[in-house]
Amino acid sequence: MSVFANLVEHLADLLQPLFGASAAAAAIVLFTALVRLLVHPLSRAAARGQKARTALQPKIAELRKKHGKSPEKLQKAVLELHAEEKVSPLAGCLPGMLQIPAFFLLYHLFSSDTIGGEPNGLLGHQLLAAPLGERWADALQGGVLSGAGLVYAGLFVVVACVAAFSYRLSKRMMAANPAARADGGEQLPGLGAVTKVMPFMSFFTLVTVAVVPLAAALYVVTSTTWSAVERAALYR
């Protein structure tokens, strides 16, 4: 934790001439971008995996005809097909899972009063008028139109715009690459619920931004925005 705190402090010192009192917030955005750059090769691999899964649709169509009256056999056959072709149905989850440690590291860093037995100096940093260690509920105590309240309002607007863009992108991708369906138009067991919920996943970010420290919220907003742009580029 101390090592990571020092990293954020050093990044903030480097960005101080450009961002002034908001240098630590800029450092968090830069840190997030560095994490996403490291994960980008996996995101590209996930995109290739998605295209490979799309290429399997003709074979899956044949399996539908063969096992159309038995959803359990159809599901098993589809999973075996993915294994034979060395295509993982869950490959797209790996980039997101690898970012979880970075998020929790920021969360704990800006939720702790002390680091290494010393007062946590990072809690004194701000994004404009909003302390990086406080949450939306803390900002509301000063009023919705206070400086901190307006900072959160701006974040919510950004998240809503990114979520709407991601929603349209997900709907378009799902329309172009429909999930395998059993005979009669019913989706494979377990895929129906995922298909319905997936386009709305980005909107859940609003809840996360509201309940975590502002520093962690910045990570979430930056990473979500990056993901939306990256998906649009990789899955076009």
GROMACS .gro file of C-alpha atoms in nm:
model
  236
    1MET     CA    1   0.000   0.000   0.000
    2SER     CA    2   0.284   0.239   0.087
    3VAL     CA    3   0.456   0.169  -0.244
    4PHE     CA    4   0.138   0.244  -0.436
    5ALA     CA    5   0.078   0.561  -0.233
    6ASN     CA    6   0.428   0.679  -0.321
    7LEU     CA    7   0.360   0.606  -0.689
    8VAL     CA    8   0.045   0.821  -0.684
    9GLU     CA    9   0.233   1.098  -0.500
   10HIS     CA   10   0.516   1.095  -0.753
   11LEU     CA   11   0.275   1.103  -1.047
   12ALA     CA   12   0.091   1.391  -0.880
   13ASP     CA   13   0.419   1.582  -0.835
   14LEU     CA   14   0.496   1.538  -1.205
   15LEU     CA   15   0.151   1.663  -1.306
   16GLN     CA   16   0.141   1.948  -1.054
   17PRO     CA   17   0.253   2.217  -1.303
   18LEU     CA   18  -0.033   2.125  -1.538
   19PHE     CA   19  -0.319   2.045  -1.300
   20GLY     CA   20  -0.239   2.229  -0.978
   21ALA     CA   21  -0.452   2.113  -0.683
   22SER     CA   22  -0.614   1.844  -0.898
   23ALA     CA   23  -0.279   1.681  -0.981
   24ALA     CA   24  -0.355   1.369  -0.772
   25ALA     CA   25  -0.684   1.323  -0.957
   26ALA     CA   26  -0.498   1.355  -1.287
   27ALA     CA   27  -0.245   1.099  -1.157
   28ILE     CA   28  -0.528   0.851  -1.095
   29VAL     CA   29  -0.658   0.901  -1.449
   30LEU     CA   30  -0.304   0.849  -1.582
   31PHE     CA   31  -0.262   0.538  -1.367
   32THR     CA   32  -0.589   0.401  -1.503
   33ALA     CA   33  -0.476   0.463  -1.859
   34LEU     CA   34  -0.150   0.278  -1.790
   35VAL     CA   35  -0.343  -0.020  -1.649
   36ARG     CA   36  -0.568  -0.027  -1.955
   37LEU     CA   37  -0.265  -0.012  -2.185
   38LEU     CA   38  -0.119  -0.316  -2.009
   39VAL     CA   39  -0.449  -0.503  -2.043
   40HIS     CA   40  -0.505  -0.395  -2.405
   41PRO     CA   41  -0.333  -0.704  -2.560
   42LEU     CA   42  -0.583  -0.921  -2.371
   43SER     CA   43  -0.868  -0.705  -2.496
   44ARG     CA   44  -0.746  -0.757  -2.852
   45ALA     CA   45  -0.729  -1.132  -2.789
   46ALA     CA   46  -1.085  -1.120  -2.653
   47ALA     CA   47  -1.197  -0.943  -2.969
   48ARG     CA   48  -1.036  -1.213  -3.182
   49GLY     CA   49  -1.210  -1.473  -2.968
   50GLN     CA   50  -1.545  -1.303  -3.028
   51LYS     CA   51  -1.486  -1.312  -3.403
   52ALA     CA   52  -1.388  -1.679  -3.377
   53ARG     CA   53  -1.710  -1.753  -3.189
   54THR     CA   54  -1.903  -1.576  -3.463
   55ALA     CA   55  -1.732  -1.797  -3.721
   56LEU     CA   56  -1.864  -2.104  -3.535
   57GLN     CA   57  -2.227  -2.006  -3.592
   58PRO     CA   58  -2.274  -2.232  -3.900
   59LYS     CA   59  -2.156  -2.535  -3.698
   60ILE     CA   60  -2.377  -2.433  -3.408
   61ALA     CA   61  -2.668  -2.412  -3.650
   62GLU     CA   62  -2.604  -2.775  -3.743
   63LEU     CA   63  -2.602  -2.869  -3.375
   64ARG     CA   64  -2.935  -2.693  -3.334
   65LYS     CA   65  -3.087  -2.914  -3.600
   66LYS     CA   66  -2.939  -3.225  -3.440
   67HIS     CA   67  -3.023  -3.151  -3.075
   68GLY     CA   68  -3.306  -2.904  -3.115
   69LYS     CA   69  -3.542  -3.105  -2.895
   70SER     CA   70  -3.287  -3.147  -2.614
   71PRO     CA   71  -3.156  -2.815  -2.475
   72GLU     CA   72  -2.921  -2.997  -2.236
   73LYS     CA   73  -2.756  -3.197  -2.516
   74LEU     CA   74  -2.739  -2.884  -2.731
   75GLN     CA   75  -2.565  -2.687  -2.458
   76LYS     CA   76  -2.316  -2.969  -2.399
   77ALA     CA   77  -2.247  -3.004  -2.772
   78VAL     CA   78  -2.189  -2.630  -2.809
   79LEU     CA   79  -1.942  -2.628  -2.519
   80GLU     CA   80  -1.760  -2.927  -2.668
   81LEU     CA   81  -1.742  -2.745  -3.003
   82HIS     CA   82  -1.581  -2.445  -2.834
   83ALA     CA   83  -1.329  -2.676  -2.667
   84GLU     CA   84  -1.244  -2.850  -2.995
   85GLU     CA   85  -1.193  -2.520  -3.175
   86LYS     CA   86  -0.998  -2.381  -2.875
   87VAL     CA   87  -1.237  -2.089  -2.842
   88SER     CA   88  -1.323  -1.986  -2.488
   89PRO     CA   89  -1.677  -1.852  -2.429
   90LEU     CA   90  -1.543  -1.658  -2.128
   91ALA     CA   91  -1.230  -1.507  -2.285
   92GLY     CA   92  -1.389  -1.163  -2.292
   93CYS     CA   93  -1.413  -1.159  -1.910
   94LEU     CA   94  -1.037  -1.178  -1.851
   95PRO     CA   95  -0.948  -0.810  -1.920
   96GLY     CA   96  -1.212  -0.693  -1.674
   97MET     CA   97  -1.110  -0.942  -1.405
   98LEU     CA   98  -0.746  -0.832  -1.419
   99GLN     CA   99  -0.847  -0.472  -1.345
  100ILE     CA  100  -1.023  -0.561  -1.021
  101PRO     CA  101  -0.703  -0.559  -0.808
  102ALA     CA  102  -0.615  -0.206  -0.927
  103PHE     CA  103  -0.964  -0.083  -0.840
  104PHE     CA  104  -0.958  -0.231  -0.489
  105LEU     CA  105  -0.608  -0.096  -0.433
  106LEU     CA  106  -0.732   0.255  -0.504
  107TYR     CA  107  -1.043   0.194  -0.297
  108HIS     CA  108  -0.847   0.091   0.011
  109LEU     CA  109  -0.582   0.358  -0.042
  110PHE     CA  110  -0.840   0.638  -0.028
  111SER     CA  111  -1.046   0.471   0.246
  112SER     CA  112  -0.759   0.442   0.495
  113ASP     CA  113  -0.675   0.715   0.744
  114THR     CA  114  -0.319   0.587   0.781
  115ILE     CA  115  -0.065   0.420   0.554
  116GLY     CA  116   0.236   0.245   0.702
  117GLY     CA  117   0.156   0.397   1.041
  118GLU     CA  118   0.161   0.751   0.902
  119PRO     CA  119  -0.136   0.981   0.827
  120ASN     CA  120  -0.267   0.931   0.475
  121GLY     CA  121  -0.167   1.253   0.301
  122LEU     CA  122  -0.351   1.154  -0.016
  123LEU     CA  123  -0.684   1.221   0.156
  124GLY     CA  124  -0.608   1.592   0.143
  125HIS     CA  125  -0.599   1.595  -0.238
  126GLN     CA  126  -0.901   1.710  -0.436
  127LEU     CA  127  -1.063   1.710  -0.777
  128LEU     CA  128  -1.158   2.076  -0.803
  129ALA     CA  129  -1.365   2.119  -0.482
  130ALA     CA  130  -1.423   1.748  -0.406
  131PRO     CA  131  -1.184   1.557  -0.173
  132LEU     CA  132  -1.063   1.233  -0.332
  133GLY     CA  133  -1.131   1.035  -0.015
  134GLU     CA  134  -1.496   1.135   0.019
  135ARG     CA  135  -1.808   0.981  -0.134
  136TRP     CA  136  -2.120   1.119  -0.301
  137ALA     CA  137  -2.308   1.110   0.032
  138ASP     CA  138  -2.040   1.337   0.181
  139ALA     CA  139  -2.072   1.576  -0.112
  140LEU     CA  140  -2.449   1.597  -0.066
  141GLN     CA  141  -2.405   1.726   0.288
  142GLY     CA  142  -2.285   2.052   0.138
  143GLY     CA  143  -2.577   2.066  -0.105
  144VAL     CA  144  -2.632   1.939  -0.458
  145LEU     CA  145  -2.504   2.269  -0.602
  146SER     CA  146  -2.193   2.281  -0.385
  147GLY     CA  147  -1.852   2.247  -0.547
  148ALA     CA  148  -1.824   1.879  -0.457
  149GLY     CA  149  -2.185   1.817  -0.559
  150LEU     CA  150  -2.122   1.967  -0.903
  151VAL     CA  151  -1.810   1.750  -0.947
  152TYR     CA  152  -2.019   1.439  -0.888
  153ALA     CA  153  -2.293   1.571  -1.116
  154GLY     CA  154  -2.032   1.604  -1.390
  155LEU     CA  155  -1.912   1.247  -1.331
  156PHE     CA  156  -2.268   1.115  -1.345
  157VAL     CA  157  -2.325   1.293  -1.677
  158VAL     CA  158  -2.008   1.141  -1.822
  159VAL     CA  159  -2.103   0.793  -1.697
  160ALA     CA  160  -2.457   0.826  -1.834
  161CYS     CA  161  -2.327   0.929  -2.178
  162VAL     CA  162  -2.074   0.644  -2.186
  163ALA     CA  163  -2.340   0.397  -2.065
  164ALA     CA  164  -2.581   0.508  -2.338
  165PHE     CA  165  -2.307   0.470  -2.600
  166SER     CA  166  -2.214   0.124  -2.464
  167TYR     CA  167  -2.581   0.023  -2.460
  168ARG     CA  168  -2.625   0.108  -2.828
  169LEU     CA  169  -2.296  -0.065  -2.912
  170SER     CA  170  -2.396  -0.382  -2.723
  171LYS     CA  171  -2.737  -0.392  -2.891
  172ARG     CA  172  -2.577  -0.352  -3.232
  173MET     CA  173  -2.321  -0.627  -3.162
  174MET     CA  174  -2.588  -0.864  -3.034
  175ALA     CA  175  -2.805  -0.799  -3.337
  176ALA     CA  176  -2.513  -0.874  -3.569
  177ASN     CA  177  -2.401  -1.183  -3.372
  178PRO     CA  178  -2.711  -1.340  -3.213
  179ALA     CA  179  -2.658  -1.606  -2.951
  180ALA     CA  180  -2.704  -1.966  -3.052
  181ARG     CA  181  -3.069  -2.058  -3.040
  182ALA     CA  182  -3.234  -2.392  -3.002
  183ASP     CA  183  -3.499  -2.509  -3.241
  184GLY     CA  184  -3.809  -2.296  -3.213
  185GLY     CA  185  -3.617  -1.975  -3.151
  186GLU     CA  186  -3.537  -2.031  -2.781
  187GLN     CA  187  -3.193  -1.941  -2.660
  188LEU     CA  188  -2.957  -2.193  -2.512
  189PRO     CA  189  -3.004  -2.244  -2.135
  190GLY     CA  190  -2.837  -1.968  -1.935
  191LEU     CA  191  -2.771  -1.741  -2.233
  192GLY     CA  192  -3.110  -1.573  -2.239
  193ALA     CA  193  -3.068  -1.388  -1.910
  194VAL     CA  194  -2.712  -1.283  -1.995
  195THR     CA  195  -2.823  -1.153  -2.333
  196LYS     CA  196  -3.097  -0.942  -2.179
  197VAL     CA  197  -2.884  -0.797  -1.900
  198MET     CA  198  -2.560  -0.733  -2.090
  199PRO     CA  199  -2.665  -0.408  -2.265
  200PHE     CA  200  -2.752  -0.256  -1.927
  201MET     CA  201  -2.427  -0.345  -1.750
  202SER     CA  202  -2.270  -0.005  -1.816
  203PHE     CA  203  -2.553   0.170  -1.629
  204PHE     CA  204  -2.453  -0.016  -1.312
  205THR     CA  205  -2.141   0.202  -1.311
  206LEU     CA  206  -2.360   0.487  -1.184
  207VAL     CA  207  -2.418   0.295  -0.861
  208THR     CA  208  -2.048   0.222  -0.819
  209VAL     CA  209  -1.952   0.587  -0.868
  210ALA     CA  210  -2.204   0.690  -0.603
  211VAL     CA  211  -2.083   0.459  -0.325
  212VAL     CA  212  -1.702   0.447  -0.355
  213PRO     CA  213  -1.444   0.716  -0.270
  214LEU     CA  214  -1.400   0.975  -0.544
  215ALA     CA  215  -1.053   0.842  -0.630
  216ALA     CA  216  -1.197   0.495  -0.701
  217ALA     CA  217  -1.487   0.656  -0.887
  218LEU     CA  218  -1.235   0.832  -1.114
  219TYR     CA  219  -1.077   0.496  -1.189
  220VAL     CA  220  -1.417   0.346  -1.275
  221VAL     CA  221  -1.522   0.638  -1.496
  222THR     CA  222  -1.189   0.645  -1.682
  223SER     CA  223  -1.181   0.268  -1.729
  224THR     CA  224  -1.544   0.255  -1.844
  225THR     CA  225  -1.485   0.530  -2.097
  226TRP     CA  226  -1.173   0.353  -2.223
  227SER     CA  227  -1.367   0.027  -2.256
  228ALA     CA  228  -1.641   0.191  -2.462
  229VAL     CA  229  -1.393   0.345  -2.707
  230GLU     CA  230  -1.186   0.026  -2.720
  231ARG     CA  231  -1.488  -0.193  -2.793
  232ALA     CA  232  -1.604   0.040  -3.068
  233ALA     CA  233  -1.259   0.016  -3.229
  234LEU     CA  234  -1.201  -0.358  -3.185
  235TYR     CA  235  -1.547  -0.487  -3.272
  236ARG     CA  236  -1.622  -0.262  -3.568
   0.00000   0.00000   0.00000
